[in-house]
mmCIF file of C-alpha atoms in Angstrom:
data_model
loop_
_atom_site.group_PDB
_atom_site.id
_atom_site.type_symbol
_atom_site.label_atom_id
_atom_site.label_comp_id
_atom_site.label_asym_id
_atom_site.label_seq_id
_atom_site.Cartn_x
_atom_site.Cartn_y
_atom_site.Cartn_z
ATOM 1 C CA MET M 1 -48.381 115.120 75.590
ATOM 2 C CA ARG M 2 -50.464 117.599 77.591
ATOM 3 C CA ILE M 3 -49.710 121.270 76.987
ATOM 4 C CA ALA M 4 -51.155 123.990 79.235
ATOM 5 C CA LEU M 5 -51.722 127.433 77.715
ATOM 6 C CA PHE M 6 -52.695 130.608 79.542
ATOM 7 C CA SER M 7 -52.943 134.270 78.684
ATOM 8 C CA ASP M 8 -54.137 137.746 79.629
ATOM 9 C CA ILE M 9 -53.267 137.861 83.327
ATOM 10 C CA HIS M 10 -53.310 141.657 83.294
ATOM 11 C CA ALA M 11 -51.461 142.251 86.568
ATOM 12 C CA ASN M 12 -54.009 140.196 88.527
ATOM 13 C CA LEU M 13 -51.762 138.437 91.042
ATOM 14 C CA PRO M 14 -54.539 136.663 93.010
ATOM 15 C CA ALA M 15 -55.773 135.113 89.755
ATOM 16 C CA LEU M 16 -52.260 134.068 88.731
ATOM 17 C CA GLU M 17 -51.595 132.431 92.108
ATOM 18 C CA ALA M 18 -54.851 130.475 91.839
ATOM 19 C CA PHE M 19 -53.927 129.494 88.284
ATOM 20 C CA PHE M 20 -50.598 128.102 89.467
ATOM 21 C CA ALA M 21 -52.384 126.030 92.118
ATOM 22 C CA SER M 22 -54.723 124.669 89.448
ATOM 23 C CA ILE M 23 -51.966 123.945 86.943
ATOM 24 C CA ASP M 24 -49.832 122.203 89.565
ATOM 25 C CA ALA M 25 -52.743 119.868 90.241
ATOM 26 C CA GLN M 26 -53.085 119.183 86.496
ATOM 27 C CA ASN M 27 -49.361 118.395 86.117
ATOM 28 C CA PRO M 28 -49.054 119.076 82.359
ATOM 29 C CA ASP M 29 -45.931 118.205 80.363
ATOM 30 C CA ALA M 30 -45.377 121.784 79.212
ATOM 31 C CA VAL M 31 -46.714 125.266 80.008
ATOM 32 C CA TYR M 32 -46.740 128.343 77.756
ATOM 33 C CA CYS M 33 -47.979 131.903 78.320
ATOM 34 C CA LEU M 34 -49.517 133.849 75.436
ATOM 35 C CA GLY M 35 -48.941 137.314 76.814
ATOM 36 C CA ASP M 36 -50.555 140.397 78.316
ATOM 37 C CA LEU M 37 -48.975 140.035 81.726
ATOM 38 C CA VAL M 38 -49.617 143.661 82.671
ATOM 39 C CA GLY M 39 -52.293 146.374 82.701
ATOM 40 C CA TYR M 40 -55.616 147.000 84.489
ATOM 41 C CA ASN M 41 -54.446 146.064 88.003
ATOM 42 C CA ILE M 42 -51.744 146.842 90.566
ATOM 43 C CA TRP M 43 -49.356 143.862 90.397
ATOM 44 C CA PRO M 44 -47.515 144.011 87.022
ATOM 45 C CA ASN M 45 -44.048 143.477 88.531
ATOM 46 C CA GLU M 46 -45.203 140.627 90.748
ATOM 47 C CA VAL M 47 -46.908 138.855 87.837
ATOM 48 C CA ILE M 48 -43.853 139.243 85.600
ATOM 49 C CA ASN M 49 -41.534 137.894 88.279
ATOM 50 C CA GLU M 50 -43.736 134.920 89.152
ATOM 51 C CA ILE M 51 -43.714 133.844 85.508
ATOM 52 C CA ARG M 52 -39.971 134.429 85.247
ATOM 53 C CA LYS M 53 -39.367 132.465 88.430
ATOM 54 C CA ARG M 54 -41.128 129.457 86.916
ATOM 55 C CA ARG M 55 -39.221 129.922 83.632
ATOM 56 C CA ILE M 56 -42.409 129.736 81.598
ATOM 57 C CA PRO M 57 -41.880 130.391 77.856
ATOM 58 C CA THR M 58 -43.878 133.554 77.173
ATOM 59 C CA ILE M 59 -44.748 135.635 74.132
ATOM 60 C CA ALA M 60 -45.535 139.343 74.067
ATOM 61 C CA GLY M 61 -49.077 140.614 74.272
ATOM 62 C CA ASN M 62 -50.036 144.012 72.922
ATOM 63 C CA TYR M 63 -50.065 145.475 76.430
ATOM 64 C CA ASP M 64 -46.635 143.983 77.164
ATOM 65 C CA GLN M 65 -45.349 145.529 73.967
ATOM 66 C CA GLY M 66 -46.697 148.972 74.848
ATOM 67 C CA ILE M 67 -45.296 148.925 78.383
ATOM 68 C CA GLY M 68 -42.007 147.415 77.222
ATOM 69 C CA LEU M 69 -41.574 150.343 74.837
ATOM 70 C CA MET M 70 -42.871 152.768 77.496
ATOM 71 C CA VAL M 71 -45.424 154.326 75.153
ATOM 72 C CA ASP M 72 -48.886 155.652 75.972
ATOM 73 C CA GLU M 73 -50.657 153.203 73.642
ATOM 74 C CA CYS M 74 -51.510 149.550 74.315
ATOM 75 C CA GLY M 75 -52.973 148.703 70.904
ATOM 76 C CA CYS M 76 -56.376 148.036 72.469
ATOM 77 C CA ALA M 77 -59.519 148.509 70.371
ATOM 78 C CA TYR M 78 -61.490 150.741 72.720
ATOM 79 C CA LYS M 79 -64.904 151.485 71.267
ATOM 80 C CA THR M 80 -66.032 154.569 73.207
ATOM 81 C CA ASP M 81 -64.433 157.775 74.449
ATOM 82 C CA SER M 82 -65.044 156.591 78.009
ATOM 83 C CA GLU M 83 -63.152 153.336 77.348
ATOM 84 C CA LYS M 84 -60.308 155.298 75.741
ATOM 85 C CA ASP M 85 -60.072 157.626 78.741
ATOM 86 C CA MET M 86 -59.984 154.689 81.161
ATOM 87 C CA GLY M 87 -57.396 152.960 78.990
ATOM 88 C CA LYS M 88 -55.125 156.015 79.123
ATOM 89 C CA ILE M 89 -55.246 155.941 82.911
ATOM 90 C CA SER M 90 -54.440 152.231 82.956
ATOM 91 C CA ILE M 91 -51.413 152.419 80.679
ATOM 92 C CA SER M 92 -50.107 155.540 82.420
ATOM 93 C CA TYR M 93 -50.427 153.910 85.837
ATOM 94 C CA THR M 94 -48.861 150.679 84.598
ATOM 95 C CA ASN M 95 -45.928 152.598 83.119
ATOM 96 C CA HIS M 96 -45.535 154.276 86.511
ATOM 97 C CA LEU M 97 -45.492 150.929 88.349
ATOM 98 C CA VAL M 98 -43.288 148.773 86.132
ATOM 99 C CA LYS M 99 -39.618 148.715 87.163
ATOM 100 C CA PRO M 100 -36.671 148.889 84.729
ATOM 101 C CA GLU M 101 -35.708 145.199 84.939
ATOM 102 C CA GLU M 102 -39.290 144.045 84.427
ATOM 103 C CA ARG M 103 -39.737 146.473 81.535
ATOM 104 C CA ALA M 104 -36.567 145.147 79.908
ATOM 105 C CA TYR M 105 -37.971 141.622 80.196
ATOM 106 C CA LEU M 106 -41.184 142.657 78.433
ATOM 107 C CA ARG M 107 -39.164 144.148 75.584
ATOM 108 C CA THR M 108 -37.362 140.844 74.961
ATOM 109 C CA LEU M 109 -40.485 138.665 74.629
ATOM 110 C CA PRO M 110 -40.902 136.929 71.243
ATOM 111 C CA SER M 111 -43.925 137.557 69.025
ATOM 112 C CA HIS M 112 -44.809 133.876 68.601
ATOM 113 C CA ILE M 113 -43.766 130.324 69.443
ATOM 114 C CA ASN M 114 -44.007 127.490 66.943
ATOM 115 C CA ILE M 115 -44.142 123.852 68.099
ATOM 116 C CA GLU M 116 -43.775 121.243 65.368
ATOM 117 C CA PHE M 117 -44.681 117.603 65.872
ATOM 118 C CA GLN M 118 -43.581 114.866 63.474
ATOM 119 C CA LEU M 119 -45.642 111.832 64.435
ATOM 120 C CA ASN M 120 -45.953 108.768 62.175
ATOM 121 C CA ASN M 121 -44.477 110.826 59.326
ATOM 122 C CA ASP M 122 -47.351 113.340 59.575
ATOM 123 C CA LYS M 123 -46.625 116.948 60.463
ATOM 124 C CA LEU M 124 -48.628 118.915 63.037
ATOM 125 C CA ASN M 125 -47.702 122.571 63.558
ATOM 126 C CA ILE M 126 -48.943 124.362 66.682
ATOM 127 C CA LEU M 127 -48.543 128.139 66.519
ATOM 128 C CA LEU M 128 -48.860 130.266 69.653
ATOM 129 C CA VAL M 129 -49.640 133.959 69.156
ATOM 130 C CA HIS M 130 -51.306 136.671 71.192
ATOM 131 C CA GLY M 131 -53.820 138.231 68.802
ATOM 132 C CA SER M 132 -53.278 136.603 65.415
ATOM 133 C CA PRO M 133 -50.319 135.508 63.249
ATOM 134 C CA ARG M 134 -50.703 138.741 61.292
ATOM 135 C CA LYS M 135 -50.861 141.287 64.075
ATOM 136 C CA ILE M 136 -50.319 141.263 67.823
ATOM 137 C CA ASN M 137 -53.579 143.129 68.494
ATOM 138 C CA GLU M 138 -55.865 141.595 65.856
ATOM 139 C CA TYR M 139 -59.041 140.129 67.365
ATOM 140 C CA LEU M 140 -60.035 136.648 66.208
ATOM 141 C CA PHE M 141 -63.581 136.335 67.501
ATOM 142 C CA GLU M 142 -65.540 133.087 67.409
ATOM 143 C CA ASP M 143 -67.936 134.344 64.734
ATOM 144 C CA ARG M 144 -65.181 135.138 62.228
ATOM 145 C CA GLU M 145 -65.959 133.823 58.746
ATOM 146 C CA GLU M 146 -64.518 130.325 58.314
ATOM 147 C CA LYS M 147 -62.792 131.134 55.015
ATOM 148 C CA SER M 148 -61.035 134.095 56.585
ATOM 149 C CA LEU M 149 -59.895 132.101 59.612
ATOM 150 C CA TRP M 150 -58.696 129.212 57.423
ATOM 151 C CA ARG M 151 -56.745 131.624 55.204
ATOM 152 C CA ILE M 152 -55.010 133.208 58.212
ATOM 153 C CA MET M 153 -54.002 129.801 59.530
ATOM 154 C CA GLU M 154 -52.953 128.475 56.127
ATOM 155 C CA GLN M 155 -50.705 131.473 55.470
ATOM 156 C CA ALA M 156 -49.106 130.973 58.892
ATOM 157 C CA ASP M 157 -48.702 127.198 58.322
ATOM 158 C CA ALA M 158 -50.650 126.592 61.541
ATOM 159 C CA ASP M 159 -52.536 123.334 61.921
ATOM 160 C CA VAL M 160 -53.387 124.383 65.460
ATOM 161 C CA LEU M 161 -53.556 128.111 66.195
ATOM 162 C CA CYS M 162 -53.703 129.131 69.862
ATOM 163 C CA PHE M 163 -54.303 132.738 70.868
ATOM 164 C CA GLY M 164 -55.846 135.031 73.468
ATOM 165 C CA HIS M 165 -56.512 138.782 73.333
ATOM 166 C CA THR M 166 -60.333 138.651 73.166
ATOM 167 C CA HIS M 167 -60.591 137.040 76.635
ATOM 168 C CA LYS M 168 -63.388 134.824 75.298
ATOM 169 C CA PRO M 169 -62.531 131.102 75.035
ATOM 170 C CA TYR M 170 -63.610 128.874 72.157
ATOM 171 C CA HIS M 171 -62.481 125.978 69.955
ATOM 172 C CA ARG M 172 -63.352 125.775 66.272
ATOM 173 C CA ILE M 173 -62.436 122.878 63.970
ATOM 174 C CA LEU M 174 -62.097 123.925 60.349
ATOM 175 C CA ALA M 175 -62.132 121.431 57.479
ATOM 176 C CA SER M 176 -60.823 121.801 53.932
ATOM 177 C CA THR M 177 -62.834 120.093 51.201
ATOM 178 C CA GLU M 178 -60.535 121.238 48.363
ATOM 179 C CA THR M 179 -58.182 118.281 48.763
ATOM 180 C CA GLU M 180 -58.915 114.630 48.041
ATOM 181 C CA VAL M 181 -58.260 113.809 51.688
ATOM 182 C CA PRO M 182 -59.817 116.367 54.073
ATOM 183 C CA GLN M 183 -57.427 118.425 56.160
ATOM 184 C CA TYR M 184 -58.306 119.936 59.523
ATOM 185 C CA ARG M 185 -57.194 123.003 61.427
ATOM 186 C CA HIS M 186 -57.977 123.950 65.029
ATOM 187 C CA ALA M 187 -58.483 127.559 66.170
ATOM 188 C CA ILE M 188 -58.353 127.842 69.956
ATOM 189 C CA ASN M 189 -58.891 130.970 72.006
ATOM 190 C CA ILE M 190 -57.561 130.123 75.455
ATOM 191 C CA GLY M 191 -59.487 132.782 77.373
ATOM 192 C CA SER M 192 -58.082 134.864 80.202
ATOM 193 C CA VAL M 193 -56.558 134.120 83.596
ATOM 194 C CA GLY M 194 -57.031 137.569 85.100
ATOM 195 C CA LYS M 195 -59.668 139.482 83.099
ATOM 196 C CA PRO M 196 -62.354 137.171 81.660
ATOM 197 C CA LYS M 197 -64.925 138.734 79.336
ATOM 198 C CA ASP M 198 -67.319 135.850 78.743
ATOM 199 C CA GLY M 199 -69.659 136.583 81.651
ATOM 200 C CA ASN M 200 -67.861 134.166 83.970
ATOM 201 C CA PRO M 201 -65.568 135.823 86.549
ATOM 202 C CA GLN M 202 -63.566 132.624 87.064
ATOM 203 C CA GLY M 203 -60.094 132.559 85.576
ATOM 204 C CA GLY M 204 -59.566 130.251 82.632
ATOM 205 C CA TYR M 205 -56.934 128.395 80.660
ATOM 206 C CA VAL M 206 -56.616 125.474 78.236
ATOM 207 C CA ILE M 207 -54.927 122.095 78.222
ATOM 208 C CA ILE M 208 -54.293 120.540 74.821
ATOM 209 C CA THR M 209 -53.585 116.827 74.607
ATOM 210 C CA ILE M 210 -51.648 115.666 71.560
ATOM 211 C CA ASN M 211 -52.350 112.021 70.795
ATOM 212 C CA GLN M 212 -49.766 109.645 69.350
ATOM 213 C CA ASP M 213 -51.385 109.650 65.901
ATOM 214 C CA ALA M 214 -51.849 113.409 65.683
ATOM 215 C CA SER M 215 -51.776 114.968 62.220
ATOM 216 C CA ASN M 216 -53.699 117.547 60.208
ATOM 217 C CA LEU M 217 -55.506 114.668 58.485
ATOM 218 C CA SER M 218 -57.350 113.737 61.678
ATOM 219 C CA ARG M 219 -60.244 115.714 63.104
ATOM 220 C CA GLU M 220 -59.467 114.193 66.502
ATOM 221 C CA ALA M 221 -55.756 114.998 66.400
ATOM 222 C CA ILE M 222 -55.985 116.952 69.640
ATOM 223 C CA LYS M 223 -58.184 117.095 72.697
ATOM 224 C CA VAL M 224 -58.982 120.534 74.107
ATOM 225 C CA GLU M 225 -59.983 121.071 77.747
ATOM 226 C CA PHE M 226 -61.217 124.448 78.951
ATOM 227 C CA ILE M 227 -60.504 124.739 82.658
ATOM 228 C CA ARG M 228 -61.991 127.374 84.957
ATOM 229 C CA PHE M 229 -60.857 128.110 88.492
ATOM 230 C CA ASP M 230 -61.964 130.265 91.398
ATOM 231 C CA TYR M 231 -59.782 133.023 92.795
ATOM 232 C CA ASP M 232 -60.184 135.923 95.213
ATOM 233 C CA VAL M 233 -62.040 138.264 92.867
ATOM 234 C CA ALA M 234 -62.958 140.561 95.773
ATOM 235 C CA LYS M 235 -59.265 141.091 96.607
ATOM 236 C CA ALA M 236 -58.409 141.890 92.991
ATOM 237 C CA ALA M 237 -61.378 144.257 92.696
ATOM 238 C CA LYS M 238 -60.551 146.059 95.954
ATOM 239 C CA ALA M 239 -56.975 146.586 94.784
ATOM 240 C CA ILE M 240 -58.338 148.441 91.760
ATOM 241 C CA ILE M 241 -60.728 150.548 93.856
ATOM 242 C CA ASP M 242 -57.900 151.516 96.230
ATOM 243 C CA SER M 243 -55.674 152.563 93.315
ATOM 244 C CA PRO M 244 -55.797 155.396 90.739
ATOM 245 C CA LEU M 245 -57.319 152.940 88.246
ATOM 246 C CA PRO M 246 -60.974 153.450 87.229
ATOM 247 C CA ASP M 247 -63.456 151.670 89.531
ATOM 248 C CA GLU M 248 -65.181 150.328 86.413
ATOM 249 C CA TYR M 249 -62.363 147.800 86.030
ATOM 250 C CA ALA M 250 -63.265 146.331 89.422
ATOM 251 C CA ASP M 251 -66.878 145.965 88.351
ATOM 252 C CA MET M 252 -65.761 144.230 85.151
ATOM 253 C CA LEU M 253 -63.789 141.653 87.158
ATOM 254 C CA ILE M 254 -66.750 140.915 89.376
ATOM 255 C CA LYS M 255 -69.069 140.478 86.385
ATOM 256 C CA GLY M 256 -66.590 138.777 84.075
ATOM 257 C CA GLN M 257 -66.907 141.490 81.446
#
């Protein structure tokens, strides 16, 4: 089975349309969205409705949660006063744009999706979250201490943990040596469709292939493909510049920051 996972569109309709073209060419067996449909660009309603139209199972991102509740806080970890000021403009503008029906949809999104496989009598749990199993806006960066990451996954009963939020894709395989037979867990950040932050302006998503012998006893239980695609970055950046949003967000799109 091939499962496509995408996240962090952030109201970037040109990126979402290019993603759909890419995913249609890949023809996966299932598609899931890990949240943050809105914020930072001008098309929150259009993005929401495109995902609804395709009936894609979707979980809530921290930005979706904030806009769904119509609050002035997105749960983002802004580091400087300048970032905080820009963030206030973004959430205020997004709240202004989002229509009642689309807001109601955001409020109904679940916090996680669990997919359990039972292959050859071996269990394999795939947990989809936005930030982490513990908190919607917790950042799980690639350099997180292995013991800490293992503990988070163990407590959540996740053999494969898929998440977004940092907008920086990676795949880490963790191994337990405390049992007689080693057990493995996979931590996968699926990157961002509409606001990459890894220095590459291309949109990104992940396809996970579950093999017929998949279990947490096999290091090769899953295959992970990171897929990047081109989209009209100039159009998305111009939309920001022509809106009340800070021009810095356009520059970030162009630079992949």
